[in-house]
Coordinates of C-alpha atoms (C1' of nucleotides) in Angstrom, one line a residue:
Chain A
M1 CA 115.9 103.3 131.9
N2 CA 119.4 102.9 133.6
K3 CA 120.2 104.9 136.3
V4 CA 122.4 104.9 139.1
I5 CA 122.8 107.6 141.8
L6 CA 125.7 107.3 144.3
V7 CA 127.0 109.9 146.9
G8 CA 130.5 109.0 148.3
R9 CA 134.0 109.8 148.5
L10 CA 136.9 109.5 145.9
A11 CA 139.3 106.6 147.0
Q12 CA 142.0 108.0 144.6
D13 CA 142.6 111.2 142.6
P14 CA 140.9 110.8 139.3
E15 CA 143.3 109.2 136.4
V16 CA 142.6 111.1 133.2
R17 CA 143.6 109.6 129.7
Y18 CA 143.1 110.5 126.2
T19 CA 141.6 108.0 123.5
Q20 CA 143.0 108.2 120.0
S21 CA 140.5 110.3 118.9
G22 CA 141.5 112.7 121.5
K23 CA 138.6 112.4 123.9
A24 CA 139.4 112.8 127.6
V25 CA 138.5 110.1 130.1
A26 CA 138.6 110.4 133.8
S27 CA 138.3 107.1 135.9
F28 CA 138.3 106.6 139.8
N29 CA 136.6 104.4 142.6
L30 CA 134.0 106.3 144.7
A31 CA 133.8 104.8 148.3
V32 CA 130.1 104.4 148.9
N33 CA 129.5 103.7 152.7
R34 CA 126.8 100.9 153.5
F35 CA 124.2 101.6 156.1
G36 CA 125.7 100.8 159.5
G37 CA 128.8 101.6 157.8
Q38 CA 131.8 103.1 159.1
N39 CA 134.6 100.7 157.6
N40 CA 132.2 99.1 155.3
A41 CA 132.0 100.6 151.9
D42 CA 131.5 99.6 148.2
F43 CA 134.3 100.8 146.0
I44 CA 132.5 101.4 142.6
P45 CA 134.3 102.2 139.4
I46 CA 133.4 105.4 137.9
V47 CA 134.1 106.7 134.3
A48 CA 133.6 110.3 132.9
W49 CA 134.2 111.5 129.7
E50 CA 135.1 114.9 127.9
K51 CA 134.3 118.0 130.1
L52 CA 133.0 115.8 132.9
A53 CA 136.6 114.2 132.9
E54 CA 138.6 117.4 132.6
S55 CA 136.6 119.0 135.5
A56 CA 137.1 116.2 137.5
G57 CA 140.6 116.2 136.9
N58 CA 140.9 119.8 137.8
N59 CA 138.3 120.2 140.6
I60 CA 138.3 117.0 142.9
G61 CA 140.8 114.4 144.3
K62 CA 141.1 111.6 146.9
G63 CA 138.8 112.2 149.7
S64 CA 136.3 114.5 147.8
K65 CA 132.6 113.9 148.3
V66 CA 130.4 113.7 145.2
L67 CA 127.1 112.9 143.9
V68 CA 127.3 110.8 141.0
D69 CA 124.6 110.6 138.5
G70 CA 125.1 108.1 135.4
R71 CA 124.4 104.6 134.2
L72 CA 125.6 101.1 135.1
Q73 CA 127.7 99.8 131.8
I74 CA 129.3 96.2 131.5
R75 CA 132.3 96.5 129.6
S76 CA 134.3 94.0 127.8
Y77 CA 138.1 93.5 127.8
E78 CA 140.8 91.2 127.2
A79 CA 142.8 90.5 130.2
N80 CA 146.7 90.0 130.0
D81 CA 146.5 86.3 129.7
G82 CA 144.1 86.8 126.7
S83 CA 141.1 85.7 128.5
K84 CA 137.9 87.7 128.1
R85 CA 136.8 89.6 131.2
R86 CA 133.8 91.9 132.0
V87 CA 133.6 94.7 134.3
A88 CA 130.9 96.7 135.6
E89 CA 131.2 100.6 135.9
V90 CA 129.2 103.5 136.3
V91 CA 129.4 106.2 133.7
A92 CA 128.9 109.6 134.7
Q93 CA 126.3 112.0 133.2
S94 CA 126.7 114.4 136.1
I95 CA 128.8 115.1 138.9
E96 CA 127.9 117.2 141.6
Y97 CA 130.9 118.3 144.1
L98 CA 129.6 118.3 147.6
D99 CA 132.4 119.9 149.2
R100 CA 135.2 121.9 148.3
K101 CA 138.4 120.2 149.8
Q102 CA 141.4 122.4 148.8
Q103 CA 140.6 125.5 147.1
A104 CA 137.9 127.3 149.4
S105 CA 136.3 129.3 146.8
E106 CA 135.3 132.6 147.5
N107 CA 131.7 132.3 145.9
G108 CA 130.5 129.4 148.0
G109 CA 128.0 127.8 145.5
D110 CA 128.1 124.0 144.7
L111 CA 129.5 123.0 141.2
T112 CA 127.5 120.6 139.1
V113 CA 129.1 119.3 135.8
D114 CA 126.9 117.7 133.3
S115 CA 127.7 116.0 130.0
F116 CA 124.7 117.1 128.0
G117 CA 122.9 120.8 127.1
K118 CA 120.4 121.9 129.1
D119 CA 116.5 121.7 128.7
V120 CA 115.7 124.4 131.4
F121 CA 112.6 126.5 129.8
P122 CA 111.4 129.6 131.5
D123 CA 108.1 129.2 133.3
E124 CA 106.5 132.2 131.6
E125 CA 106.6 130.4 128.4
I126 CA 104.0 127.7 129.3
P127 CA 100.8 128.5 127.6
F128 CA 98.2 127.5 130.2
Chain B
M1 CA 120.2 117.0 142.0
N2 CA 116.4 117.1 141.1
K3 CA 115.3 113.6 139.6
V4 CA 111.7 112.2 139.5
I5 CA 111.1 108.8 138.3
L6 CA 107.5 107.6 137.6
V7 CA 105.6 104.6 136.3
G8 CA 102.1 105.0 135.8
R9 CA 99.1 105.3 133.2
L10 CA 97.8 108.5 131.6
A11 CA 94.6 109.8 133.1
Q12 CA 93.6 111.8 129.8
D13 CA 95.1 112.3 126.3
P14 CA 98.0 114.5 126.2
E15 CA 97.3 118.2 125.3
V16 CA 99.7 119.4 122.8
R17 CA 100.1 123.1 122.9
Y18 CA 102.4 125.9 121.4
T19 CA 104.2 128.6 122.8
Q20 CA 104.4 132.2 121.1
S21 CA 108.0 131.1 120.0
G22 CA 106.6 127.9 118.4
K23 CA 107.7 125.3 120.9
A24 CA 105.3 122.4 121.4
V25 CA 104.3 121.4 124.9
A26 CA 102.3 118.5 126.2
S27 CA 100.6 118.1 129.4
F28 CA 98.8 115.3 131.0
N29 CA 98.3 113.8 134.4
L30 CA 99.9 110.4 135.4
A31 CA 97.7 108.1 137.7
V32 CA 100.7 106.6 139.8
N33 CA 99.2 103.7 142.3
R34 CA 100.2 103.8 145.6
F35 CA 101.5 100.8 147.2
G36 CA 98.5 98.4 148.5
G37 CA 96.8 100.5 145.6
Q38 CA 93.8 99.3 143.4
N39 CA 91.7 102.5 143.6
N40 CA 94.5 104.5 145.2
A41 CA 96.6 106.7 143.1
D42 CA 98.4 110.2 143.0
F43 CA 97.4 112.0 140.0
I44 CA 100.8 113.8 138.9
P45 CA 100.9 116.6 136.3
I46 CA 103.3 115.9 133.7
V47 CA 104.8 118.5 131.3
A48 CA 106.7 117.7 128.0
W49 CA 108.6 119.9 125.6
E50 CA 109.3 120.0 122.0
K51 CA 110.1 116.5 120.2
L52 CA 109.0 114.8 123.4
A53 CA 105.8 116.5 123.5
E54 CA 105.2 115.9 119.5
S55 CA 106.1 112.4 120.3
A56 CA 103.7 112.1 123.3
G57 CA 100.9 113.6 121.1
N58 CA 101.4 111.0 118.4
N59 CA 102.2 108.0 120.4
I60 CA 100.3 107.7 123.8
G61 CA 96.9 108.4 124.9
K62 CA 94.6 108.0 127.8
G63 CA 95.5 104.5 129.7
S64 CA 98.8 104.1 128.2
K65 CA 101.5 103.0 130.6
V66 CA 104.6 104.9 130.7
L67 CA 107.8 105.6 133.0
V68 CA 108.5 109.3 132.9
D69 CA 112.2 110.6 134.1
G70 CA 112.4 114.2 134.8
R71 CA 112.6 117.0 137.5
L72 CA 110.2 118.4 140.0
Q73 CA 109.3 122.2 139.4
I74 CA 107.3 124.6 141.1
R75 CA 105.5 127.0 138.6
S76 CA 104.2 130.3 139.3
Y77 CA 100.8 131.5 137.8
E78 CA 98.3 134.1 138.1
A79 CA 94.8 132.5 138.8
N80 CA 91.4 134.0 137.2
D81 CA 90.8 136.2 140.6
G82 CA 94.1 137.7 140.1
S83 CA 95.7 135.6 143.0
K84 CA 99.2 134.2 142.5
R85 CA 99.1 130.4 142.6
R86 CA 101.8 127.7 142.7
V87 CA 101.6 124.5 141.1
A88 CA 104.1 121.5 141.0
E89 CA 104.6 119.6 138.1
V90 CA 107.2 117.0 136.7
V91 CA 109.1 118.3 133.5
A92 CA 109.7 115.1 131.7
Q93 CA 113.5 114.6 130.4
S94 CA 112.5 111.2 128.8
I95 CA 109.3 109.0 128.3
E96 CA 109.7 105.2 128.1
Y97 CA 106.4 103.6 126.3
L98 CA 105.9 100.6 128.4
D99 CA 103.0 99.3 126.3
R100 CA 101.7 100.0 122.7
K101 CA 98.1 100.5 123.3
Q102 CA 96.5 101.0 119.7
Q103 CA 98.9 100.4 116.8
A104 CA 100.8 96.7 117.7
S105 CA 103.9 98.0 116.0
E106 CA 105.5 95.0 114.0
N107 CA 109.0 95.9 115.3
G108 CA 108.1 94.8 118.8
G109 CA 110.7 97.0 120.3
D110 CA 110.1 99.8 123.2
L111 CA 110.3 103.5 122.2
T112 CA 112.0 105.8 124.6
V113 CA 112.1 109.4 123.7
D114 CA 114.6 111.7 125.0
S115 CA 115.2 115.6 125.6
F116 CA 118.8 115.7 124.8
G117 CA 121.5 114.3 122.7
K118 CA 123.2 111.0 123.7
D119 CA 126.4 110.4 125.3
V120 CA 126.8 106.9 124.6
F121 CA 130.6 106.2 124.0
P122 CA 131.7 102.5 122.4
D123 CA 133.7 100.3 124.8
E124 CA 136.5 99.8 122.6
E125 CA 137.6 103.3 122.8
I126 CA 138.4 103.3 126.4
P127 CA 142.3 103.5 126.7
F128 CA 142.7 100.9 129.5
Chain C
M1 CA 107.6 103.3 140.9
N2 CA 107.4 106.7 142.3
K3 CA 110.9 108.3 143.4
V4 CA 112.1 111.6 143.8
I5 CA 115.9 112.5 144.6
L6 CA 116.7 116.1 145.6
V7 CA 119.4 117.8 146.9
G8 CA 119.0 121.3 148.2
R9 CA 119.0 123.5 151.5
L10 CA 116.1 124.0 154.1
A11 CA 114.5 127.2 153.2
Q12 CA 113.2 127.5 157.1
D13 CA 113.8 125.4 160.1
P14 CA 111.5 122.1 160.2
E15 CA 108.1 122.4 161.7
V16 CA 107.4 119.4 163.9
R17 CA 104.0 118.5 164.7
Y18 CA 102.0 115.8 166.1
T19 CA 99.0 113.6 164.8
Q20 CA 96.1 112.7 166.9
S21 CA 97.4 109.1 167.1
G22 CA 100.9 110.8 168.2
K23 CA 102.8 110.5 165.0
A24 CA 105.6 113.1 164.7
V25 CA 105.4 115.0 161.3
A26 CA 108.2 117.2 160.2
S27 CA 107.8 119.7 157.3
F28 CA 109.8 122.3 155.5
N29 CA 110.5 123.7 151.9
L30 CA 113.5 122.5 150.1
A31 CA 115.5 125.1 147.8
V32 CA 116.7 123.1 144.8
N33 CA 118.9 125.0 142.8
R34 CA 118.2 124.9 139.0
F35 CA 121.0 124.5 136.5
G36 CA 122.7 127.6 135.9
G37 CA 120.9 128.6 139.1
Q38 CA 122.3 131.0 141.6
N39 CA 118.9 132.8 142.3
N40 CA 117.0 130.2 140.7
A41 CA 115.4 127.7 142.9
D42 CA 112.2 125.6 143.2
F43 CA 111.1 125.6 146.7
I44 CA 109.7 122.2 147.3
P45 CA 107.6 121.2 150.1
I46 CA 109.0 118.1 152.1
V47 CA 107.0 115.9 154.7
A48 CA 108.7 113.5 156.9
W49 CA 107.0 111.2 159.3
E50 CA 108.2 109.5 162.9
K51 CA 111.8 109.1 163.4
L52 CA 112.7 110.7 160.3
A53 CA 110.6 113.8 161.4
E54 CA 112.1 113.7 164.9
S55 CA 115.5 113.5 163.7
A56 CA 115.2 116.4 161.4
G57 CA 113.7 118.5 164.1
N58 CA 116.8 117.8 166.2
N59 CA 119.6 117.8 163.6
I60 CA 119.1 120.2 160.8
G61 CA 117.8 123.8 160.4
K62 CA 117.3 126.6 158.0
G63 CA 120.3 126.5 155.2
S64 CA 121.1 122.8 156.1
K65 CA 122.4 121.0 152.9
V66 CA 120.6 117.6 152.4
L67 CA 119.8 114.7 150.2
V68 CA 116.1 113.8 150.4
D69 CA 114.9 110.5 148.8
G70 CA 111.2 110.1 148.5
R71 CA 108.0 109.8 146.8
L72 CA 105.8 112.4 145.1
Q73 CA 102.4 112.6 146.7
I74 CA 99.3 114.7 146.0
R75 CA 97.3 115.5 149.1
S76 CA 93.9 117.0 149.2
Y77 CA 92.7 119.5 151.8
E78 CA 90.1 121.9 152.3
A79 CA 91.0 125.7 152.1
N80 CA 90.1 128.4 154.4
D81 CA 87.0 129.5 152.1
G82 CA 85.6 125.7 151.9
S83 CA 87.1 125.0 148.5
K84 CA 89.0 122.0 147.8
R85 CA 92.7 122.3 147.2
R86 CA 95.2 119.8 146.1
V87 CA 98.9 120.2 146.9
A88 CA 102.1 118.3 145.8
E89 CA 104.8 117.2 148.4
V90 CA 107.6 114.9 148.8
V91 CA 107.3 112.4 151.5
A92 CA 110.7 111.5 152.5
Q93 CA 111.7 107.9 152.9
S94 CA 115.2 108.9 154.1
I95 CA 117.3 112.1 154.5
E96 CA 121.0 112.3 154.2
Y97 CA 122.7 115.4 156.1
L98 CA 125.2 116.5 153.8
D99 CA 126.6 119.1 156.1
R100 CA 126.5 119.5 159.8
K101 CA 126.1 123.3 160.3
Q102 CA 126.0 124.1 163.9
Q103 CA 127.1 121.1 165.9
A104 CA 130.7 120.0 164.5
S105 CA 129.6 116.3 165.7
E106 CA 132.6 114.4 167.2
N107 CA 132.1 111.0 165.5
G108 CA 132.8 112.7 162.0
G109 CA 130.6 110.5 159.8
D110 CA 127.6 111.7 157.9
L111 CA 124.3 111.2 159.5
T112 CA 121.6 109.0 157.3
V113 CA 118.3 108.7 158.7
D114 CA 116.1 106.3 157.2
S115 CA 112.1 105.2 157.5
F116 CA 112.6 101.5 157.2
G117 CA 114.4 98.6 158.3
K118 CA 117.7 97.7 156.5
D119 CA 118.0 94.7 154.2
V120 CA 121.9 94.6 154.2
F121 CA 123.0 90.8 153.8
P122 CA 126.6 89.9 154.4
D123 CA 128.5 88.9 151.1
E124 CA 129.7 85.7 152.6
E125 CA 126.2 84.1 152.8
I126 CA 125.5 84.1 149.1
P127 CA 125.4 80.6 148.1
F128 CA 127.5 80.7 144.6
Chain D
M1 CA 122.8 107.0 148.7
N2 CA 123.3 104.1 146.6
K3 CA 120.5 103.9 144.3
V4 CA 120.0 102.1 140.9
I5 CA 116.9 101.8 138.4
L6 CA 116.7 99.5 135.8
V7 CA 114.2 98.5 133.2
G8 CA 115.0 95.5 131.1
R9 CA 114.2 91.9 130.5
L10 CA 115.6 88.7 131.8
A11 CA 118.0 87.2 130.1
Q12 CA 117.3 83.7 131.7
D13 CA 114.9 82.3 134.4
P14 CA 115.9 83.3 138.0
E15 CA 118.0 80.7 139.8
V16 CA 116.7 80.5 143.3
R17 CA 119.3 78.9 146.1
Y18 CA 118.9 79.0 149.6
T19 CA 121.9 80.2 152.2
Q20 CA 123.0 78.0 155.0
S21 CA 120.7 79.7 157.4
G22 CA 117.5 79.0 155.0
K23 CA 117.4 82.4 153.2
A24 CA 116.1 82.4 149.7
V25 CA 118.3 84.2 146.7
A26 CA 117.6 84.7 143.4
S27 CA 119.9 85.7 140.8
F28 CA 119.7 86.4 137.2
N29 CA 121.1 88.8 134.3
L30 CA 118.9 91.9 133.0
A31 CA 119.4 92.8 129.6
V32 CA 119.0 96.4 129.6
N33 CA 119.1 98.2 126.0
R34 CA 121.2 101.0 125.8
F35 CA 119.8 104.0 123.6
G36 CA 120.0 103.4 119.9
G37 CA 120.0 99.8 120.9
Q38 CA 118.2 96.9 119.6
N39 CA 121.6 94.5 119.7
N40 CA 123.0 96.5 122.1
A41 CA 122.3 95.7 125.8
D42 CA 124.1 95.8 129.3
F43 CA 123.6 92.1 131.1
I44 CA 123.5 93.2 134.5
P45 CA 123.7 90.8 137.6
I46 CA 120.6 91.1 139.8
V47 CA 120.4 89.7 143.2
A48 CA 117.3 89.4 145.5
W49 CA 116.6 87.9 148.9
E50 CA 113.9 86.3 150.6
K51 CA 110.3 86.9 149.6
L52 CA 111.7 89.2 146.7
A53 CA 113.5 86.1 145.5
E54 CA 110.7 83.7 146.0
S55 CA 108.3 85.8 144.3
A56 CA 110.7 86.2 141.2
G57 CA 111.1 82.3 141.1
N58 CA 107.4 82.0 140.8
N59 CA 106.3 84.9 139.0
I60 CA 108.8 85.8 136.1
G61 CA 111.1 84.1 133.8
K62 CA 113.5 84.3 130.8
G63 CA 112.2 87.5 128.6
S64 CA 110.0 89.1 131.3
K65 CA 110.0 92.9 131.4
V66 CA 110.7 94.3 134.8
L67 CA 111.9 97.4 136.8
V68 CA 114.4 97.0 139.2
D69 CA 115.3 99.2 141.9
G70 CA 118.2 98.5 144.3
R71 CA 121.5 99.3 145.2
L72 CA 125.0 98.5 143.4
Q73 CA 127.2 96.3 145.4
I74 CA 130.7 95.1 144.9
R75 CA 131.0 91.4 146.2
S76 CA 134.4 89.8 146.6
Y77 CA 134.6 85.9 146.3
E78 CA 137.3 83.4 145.8
A79 CA 137.7 82.0 142.2
N80 CA 138.3 78.5 141.3
D81 CA 142.1 79.2 141.0
G82 CA 142.1 80.6 144.5
S83 CA 142.5 84.1 143.2
K84 CA 140.4 86.8 145.0
R85 CA 137.8 88.5 142.4
R86 CA 135.3 91.2 142.7
V87 CA 131.9 91.3 140.9
A88 CA 129.5 94.0 140.7
E89 CA 125.7 92.9 141.0
V90 CA 122.4 94.9 141.9
V91 CA 120.7 94.0 145.0
A92 CA 117.1 94.6 144.4
Q93 CA 114.8 96.2 146.9
S94 CA 111.8 96.1 144.8
I95 CA 110.8 94.4 141.4
E96 CA 108.0 95.7 139.4
Y97 CA 106.6 93.4 136.9
L98 CA 105.9 95.1 133.6
D99 CA 104.1 92.5 131.7
R100 CA 103.1 89.0 132.8
K101 CA 104.3 86.7 129.8
Q102 CA 102.6 83.4 130.7
Q103 CA 99.5 83.5 132.9
A104 CA 97.6 86.3 131.8
S105 CA 96.2 86.9 135.2
E106 CA 92.5 87.7 135.6
N107 CA 92.9 90.5 138.2
G108 CA 94.8 92.7 135.8
G109 CA 96.7 95.0 138.1
D110 CA 100.6 95.1 138.1
L111 CA 102.6 93.1 140.5
T112 CA 105.3 95.0 142.6
V113 CA 107.3 93.1 145.2
D114 CA 109.2 95.2 147.9
S115 CA 111.6 94.2 150.5
F116 CA 110.7 96.2 153.2
G117 CA 107.6 97.4 155.2
K118 CA 105.7 100.1 153.8
D119 CA 105.6 103.7 155.0
V120 CA 102.3 104.9 153.5
F121 CA 100.3 107.4 155.7
P122 CA 96.7 108.5 155.1
D123 CA 96.3 111.9 153.9
E124 CA 94.0 112.8 156.6
E125 CA 96.3 112.2 159.6
I126 CA 98.5 115.3 158.6
P127 CA 97.8 118.1 161.3
F128 CA 97.9 121.0 159.1
Chain E
dT1 C1' 88.1 115.6 137.4
dT2 C1' 90.7 111.2 136.3
dT3 C1' 94.7 105.4 134.8
dT4 C1' 94.7 99.5 134.9
Chain F
dT1 C1' 144.6 98.4 146.9
dT2 C1' 141.4 102.4 148.3
dT3 C1' 137.3 107.2 151.2
dT4 C1' 135.6 110.3 155.9

DNA sequence: TTTT
DNA sequence: TTTT
């Protein structure tokens, strides 16, 4: 069990890059207000992959309010001076767009993007 | 966003049934202790599907301690007297077995069963 | 561990009542969309107590979008015909108001109401 | 909304320190297995305060299995070379002890420690 | 109806 | 470094 749920606003536009194998990766910091908190936020690094990444790149930007559901991961990397560093980041499993800043979409509904197939089974099928 | 996370013990062995289309469905009540609570628990109906259901049928029983991650669903059904009833239940998305009652498995590790494919990406692939 | 996190819209205005000991209790159904889901929602009963209840009564109504953080509880009661019934409901521990329908509040920020005292400790105090 | 839920084992005994104002603070790394993961874990820094800290110091140690419920915080500090660094850590709001390594406690039940007062209301009080 |  |  490794679950993180955050509501906040993007501190900057998502940066979308591509791995050597061609997978899209988006990253941005999420400003999550602390309780009591006008000018008191945690800026939490978020990473999203593939269609989640592409959707973020196309649909949200600096200031957008989102709900991120994901897992907390510690990633190792080599710093410029050759030293080994560790950074914590949240790998998004789904992102729910809580407002629609720019394009006031005519259908109104909220958009949720998810990194896996769905497991929704109709009520009627249950054999009891 | 519809997320439920529970830790508790099975109040009875899982019942495994099959839909007309052949899908396995397991159901059981989970005793979740309230704070302060020896003899003070909520008995929460859990439903699991397909491989989650089969694994539950094979690996856990009355008294097993588990962590259930799922969503809360309201299901409508027709009662015996023809009246329409609604029941709330948690549809499991993953079940983590926190103890191994019967078979003291030699490898020691915990078992997690999950209803969808995994989205684990290796650290090294990240292009930054 | 008994945790529920829901995002949805109130299906009706909160009903605020008072216990014999004078505690406020608010109740309403929350429409939580399923994935894929325009016309496909679970209507989940929510209960809030004391200042959470009063705030809900004053600040949100039918159609308001909220994030509810709480626990899932099974409550027993006696039906009109004398039979014993059980109902599941979510007891809210905090409610975050994700939009402000009517009154475009002048202070701008989002409003979160919480049922317990806060445990926020300043960063500087940590002795390492 | 800033919520983190983790299940893992302590990578070392908790270190308990005291702030200048006398508050207890415990810190340790939690090894949280990734899916698929025997030798594949994230080591996540956990911080607990006051009675949570004292209980951790007294009741759990390296290898203990726990469920941590908390929030993700970014803390700034000054490194030895005077540069400003940021570190992410989980501030525990409750810790559930999922096993009892050393002392096979005679009372059986699980121990949950929580950082705030409880909001449990009896079922009977609800006026409907 | 029920778990430890 | 940063959001409203």
